[in-house]
Short mmCIF file of C-alpha atoms in Angstrom, two decimals:
data_model
loop_
_atom_site.label_atom_id
_atom_site.label_comp_id
_atom_site.label_asym_id
_atom_site.label_seq_id
_atom_site.Cartn_x
_atom_site.Cartn_y
_atom_site.Cartn_z
CA ILE A 1 -38.76 60.69 -73.14
CA LEU A 2 -39.19 63.22 -69.93
CA LEU A 3 -39.61 66.31 -72.38
CA GLY A 4 -41.95 64.62 -74.78
CA ALA A 5 -44.22 63.85 -71.44
CA VAL A 6 -43.48 67.33 -69.78
CA LEU A 7 -44.94 68.93 -72.99
CA SER A 8 -48.05 66.98 -73.28
CA ILE A 9 -48.88 67.67 -69.70
CA VAL A 10 -48.31 71.73 -69.90
CA THR A 11 -49.92 72.34 -73.03
CA LEU A 12 -52.91 71.14 -71.49
CA ASN A 13 -52.57 72.67 -68.38
CA SER A 14 -54.27 76.03 -69.12
CA ASN A 15 -55.72 76.57 -65.85
CA THR A 16 -53.19 78.75 -64.54
CA VAL A 17 -54.08 81.98 -62.03
CA ALA A 18 -53.97 85.12 -63.74
CA GLY A 19 -50.95 87.30 -63.41
CA GLN A 20 -49.36 84.07 -61.42
CA LYS A 21 -45.89 84.47 -60.72
CA LYS A 22 -44.63 80.44 -59.75
CA MET A 23 -41.98 78.91 -61.84
CA ILE A 24 -41.75 74.93 -60.89
CA PHE A 25 -38.08 73.35 -61.09
CA LEU A 26 -37.20 70.01 -61.64
CA PRO A 27 -34.28 68.59 -60.51
CA PHE A 28 -31.05 69.13 -63.22
CA ARG A 29 -30.33 65.72 -64.64
CA VAL A 30 -26.44 65.49 -64.75
CA SER A 31 -24.74 63.01 -67.26
CA THR A 32 -21.17 62.55 -66.87
CA GLU A 33 -18.05 59.95 -66.84
CA GLN A 34 -17.41 60.41 -63.11
CA PRO A 35 -20.72 60.28 -60.80
CA GLN A 36 -21.93 63.70 -60.34
CA GLU A 37 -24.99 62.97 -58.35
CA HIS A 38 -24.52 65.67 -55.72
CA LEU A 39 -24.89 68.59 -58.99
CA ARG A 40 -28.50 67.64 -58.90
CA ALA A 41 -29.64 69.59 -56.15
CA GLY A 42 -27.06 72.25 -56.29
CA LEU A 43 -27.51 73.19 -60.00
CA THR A 44 -30.97 73.43 -59.46
CA SER A 45 -30.82 75.45 -56.39
CA ILE A 46 -28.67 77.70 -58.28
CA LEU A 47 -30.53 78.37 -61.56
CA ALA A 48 -34.08 78.85 -59.32
CA SER A 49 -32.52 81.17 -56.81
CA ARG A 50 -31.02 82.93 -60.01
CA LEU A 51 -33.89 83.33 -61.91
CA SER A 52 -36.72 84.06 -59.36
CA GLU A 53 -34.57 87.09 -58.44
CA ARG A 54 -34.21 88.16 -61.72
CA SER A 55 -37.75 87.73 -62.39
CA GLY A 56 -39.62 88.17 -59.45
CA GLN A 57 -40.93 85.01 -59.76
CA GLU A 58 -41.95 82.59 -57.02
CA ALA A 59 -39.30 79.83 -57.64
CA VAL A 60 -40.47 76.14 -56.40
CA TYR A 61 -37.70 73.46 -55.95
CA GLY A 62 -36.29 70.70 -54.27
CA ALA A 63 -37.20 66.60 -53.94
CA GLU A 64 -39.85 67.18 -51.42
CA LYS A 65 -41.64 69.65 -53.52
CA THR A 66 -41.15 68.23 -57.18
CA SER A 67 -40.44 64.41 -56.44
CA GLN A 68 -43.53 63.31 -56.88
CA LEU A 69 -44.42 65.44 -60.38
CA GLU A 70 -41.14 64.09 -61.53
CA ALA A 71 -41.83 60.50 -60.86
CA MET A 72 -45.17 60.63 -62.57
CA LEU A 73 -43.68 62.21 -65.97
CA GLN A 74 -40.44 59.53 -65.67
CA SER A 75 -43.17 56.93 -65.64
CA SER A 76 -45.00 58.12 -68.27
CA GLN A 77 -48.21 59.35 -66.37
CA PRO A 78 -48.85 62.75 -67.91
CA GLN A 79 -52.33 63.18 -66.60
CA GLU A 80 -51.06 62.40 -63.07
CA ALA A 81 -48.76 64.33 -63.61
CA LYS A 82 -50.87 67.41 -65.02
CA LYS A 83 -52.92 67.28 -61.51
CA ILE A 84 -49.68 67.80 -59.46
CA LEU A 85 -48.52 70.91 -61.74
CA GLN A 86 -51.97 72.14 -61.40
CA LYS A 87 -52.32 71.64 -57.78
CA MET A 88 -49.04 73.70 -57.93
CA GLN A 89 -50.24 76.46 -59.68
CA GLY A 90 -47.12 77.11 -61.74
CA SER A 91 -46.87 79.67 -64.48
CA GLU A 92 -43.64 77.60 -65.62
CA LEU A 93 -42.04 74.66 -65.42
CA VAL A 94 -38.30 74.63 -65.66
CA LEU A 95 -36.27 71.35 -66.55
CA GLY A 96 -32.32 71.41 -66.96
CA SER A 97 -29.53 69.05 -68.05
CA LEU A 98 -25.82 69.07 -67.81
CA GLU A 99 -24.41 66.77 -70.22
CA GLN A 100 -20.50 65.75 -70.58
CA GLN A 101 -19.56 65.58 -73.96
CA GLY A 102 -15.97 64.90 -74.18
CA THR A 103 -14.20 67.02 -72.26
CA ARG A 104 -16.63 69.41 -72.71
CA TYR A 105 -20.09 69.76 -70.69
CA THR A 106 -22.96 71.58 -72.17
CA ILE A 107 -25.83 73.10 -70.34
CA PHE A 108 -29.52 73.07 -71.60
CA ILE A 109 -32.20 74.73 -70.12
CA GLN A 110 -36.04 74.18 -70.94
CA VAL A 111 -39.22 76.23 -70.27
CA LEU A 112 -41.96 75.63 -70.85
CA GLY A 113 -45.27 78.10 -70.16
CA ALA A 114 -47.91 77.08 -68.90
CA ASN A 115 -49.99 78.83 -71.66
CA LYS A 116 -47.47 78.06 -74.05
CA ALA A 117 -47.33 75.18 -76.93
CA LYS A 118 -43.63 75.63 -77.45
CA ALA A 119 -40.53 75.26 -74.81
CA ARG A 120 -37.99 77.96 -75.16
CA SER A 121 -34.24 76.08 -74.87
CA PHE A 122 -31.37 77.62 -73.81
CA ASN A 123 -27.62 76.40 -73.62
CA ARG A 124 -24.01 76.97 -72.93
CA THR A 125 -20.93 74.78 -73.55
CA VAL A 126 -17.77 75.26 -70.93
CA ASP A 127 -14.57 73.35 -70.95
CA SER A 128 -14.62 72.33 -67.12
CA LEU A 129 -16.89 72.14 -64.14
CA ASP A 130 -15.61 74.82 -62.45
CA LYS A 131 -17.19 77.09 -65.06
CA VAL A 132 -20.51 75.91 -64.61
CA ILE A 133 -21.90 77.89 -62.04
CA PRO A 134 -21.02 81.40 -64.19
CA VAL A 135 -22.30 80.13 -66.70
CA LEU A 136 -25.90 79.35 -64.97
CA ASP A 137 -25.72 82.90 -63.87
CA ASP A 138 -25.96 84.53 -67.31
CA LEU A 139 -28.29 81.61 -68.21
CA ALA A 140 -30.50 83.01 -65.91
CA ALA A 141 -30.07 86.43 -66.87
CA GLU A 142 -30.82 85.35 -70.28
CA ILE A 143 -33.97 83.67 -69.30
CA ALA A 144 -35.39 86.50 -67.25
CA ASN A 145 -34.67 88.77 -70.54
CA SER A 146 -36.10 86.64 -73.02
CA LEU A 147 -39.25 85.06 -71.05
CA PHE A 148 -39.72 88.19 -68.72
CA HIS A 149 -38.45 91.22 -70.45
CA VAL A 150 -36.03 91.54 -67.78
CA GLN A 151 -32.91 93.46 -68.47
CA ALA A 152 -29.68 92.24 -66.35
CA ALA A 153 -28.47 94.78 -63.72
CA GLU A 154 -25.86 96.77 -65.12
CA GLN A 155 -21.57 95.93 -63.69
CA GLU A 156 -21.09 98.70 -61.18
CA GLU A 157 -18.01 100.48 -61.77
CA PRO A 158 -15.15 100.98 -59.06
CA ALA A 159 -14.86 104.02 -57.11
CA VAL A 160 -11.86 104.87 -58.21
CA VAL A 161 -9.66 103.83 -60.74
CA ASP A 162 -5.98 104.76 -61.53
CA GLN A 163 -3.83 105.13 -64.39
CA ASP A 164 -3.06 101.35 -64.29
CA ASN A 165 -6.92 100.76 -64.32
CA MET A 166 -6.81 99.12 -60.76
CA SER A 167 -9.55 100.04 -58.50
CA GLY A 168 -8.77 101.46 -55.28
CA PHE A 169 -9.51 103.34 -52.18
CA GLN A 170 -8.59 107.09 -52.78
CA THR A 171 -8.08 109.18 -48.87
CA ALA A 172 -7.60 112.93 -48.42
CA HIS A 173 -3.61 111.84 -47.11
#
C-alpha cells in the first residue's frame, strides 16, 4: 500500500533541482516474530549514513524530518505527500524493510528517483539478526554502484603477511 502511494507521488515529482544530491529515507518497516521496533531508526540511520558516504549525496532521515511524509503516505494522501517531498527537495526516496520469514530475515530496499518512473529494488536474506548490519553495508555499496556508478573501495592489504598468512608488525630487531 505504501509503495503504491510512493510510486504515484515520485513519478509526479519532476521538479527536482538539477544537480541536487539529496536522498530522503523513510524509517525501516520491521516485521519480526518478536517486537524489534528499536531497529526502525537504527537500520535507517545505518543505511542512510553508509549510502550517503558512498554516493556523496546528502541523507535526510529521522522521525523529526520524515514523519510527516510517512504519515501522508500511510493515510493515502499522495498529493500532500508530494508537496512535502517537493519541499524537502529530494532526488531519491529510499524505503527499507526487514521481514522475518521462518528462521531467516530478508532485507528489502527500494529506491525511487524523482525523475524515474520505476523503483529500483535490492534485497538480501540472512540467517540471523546479527548479520543484518554487515549486509546493509554490502547493500549500500551495491546501491551506490548501481545508481550512482560509485565503485566500492578496495580492501586494504595488511602491511606485512607472514608465512602463516597472518598480518603483523615487522620491526628491525
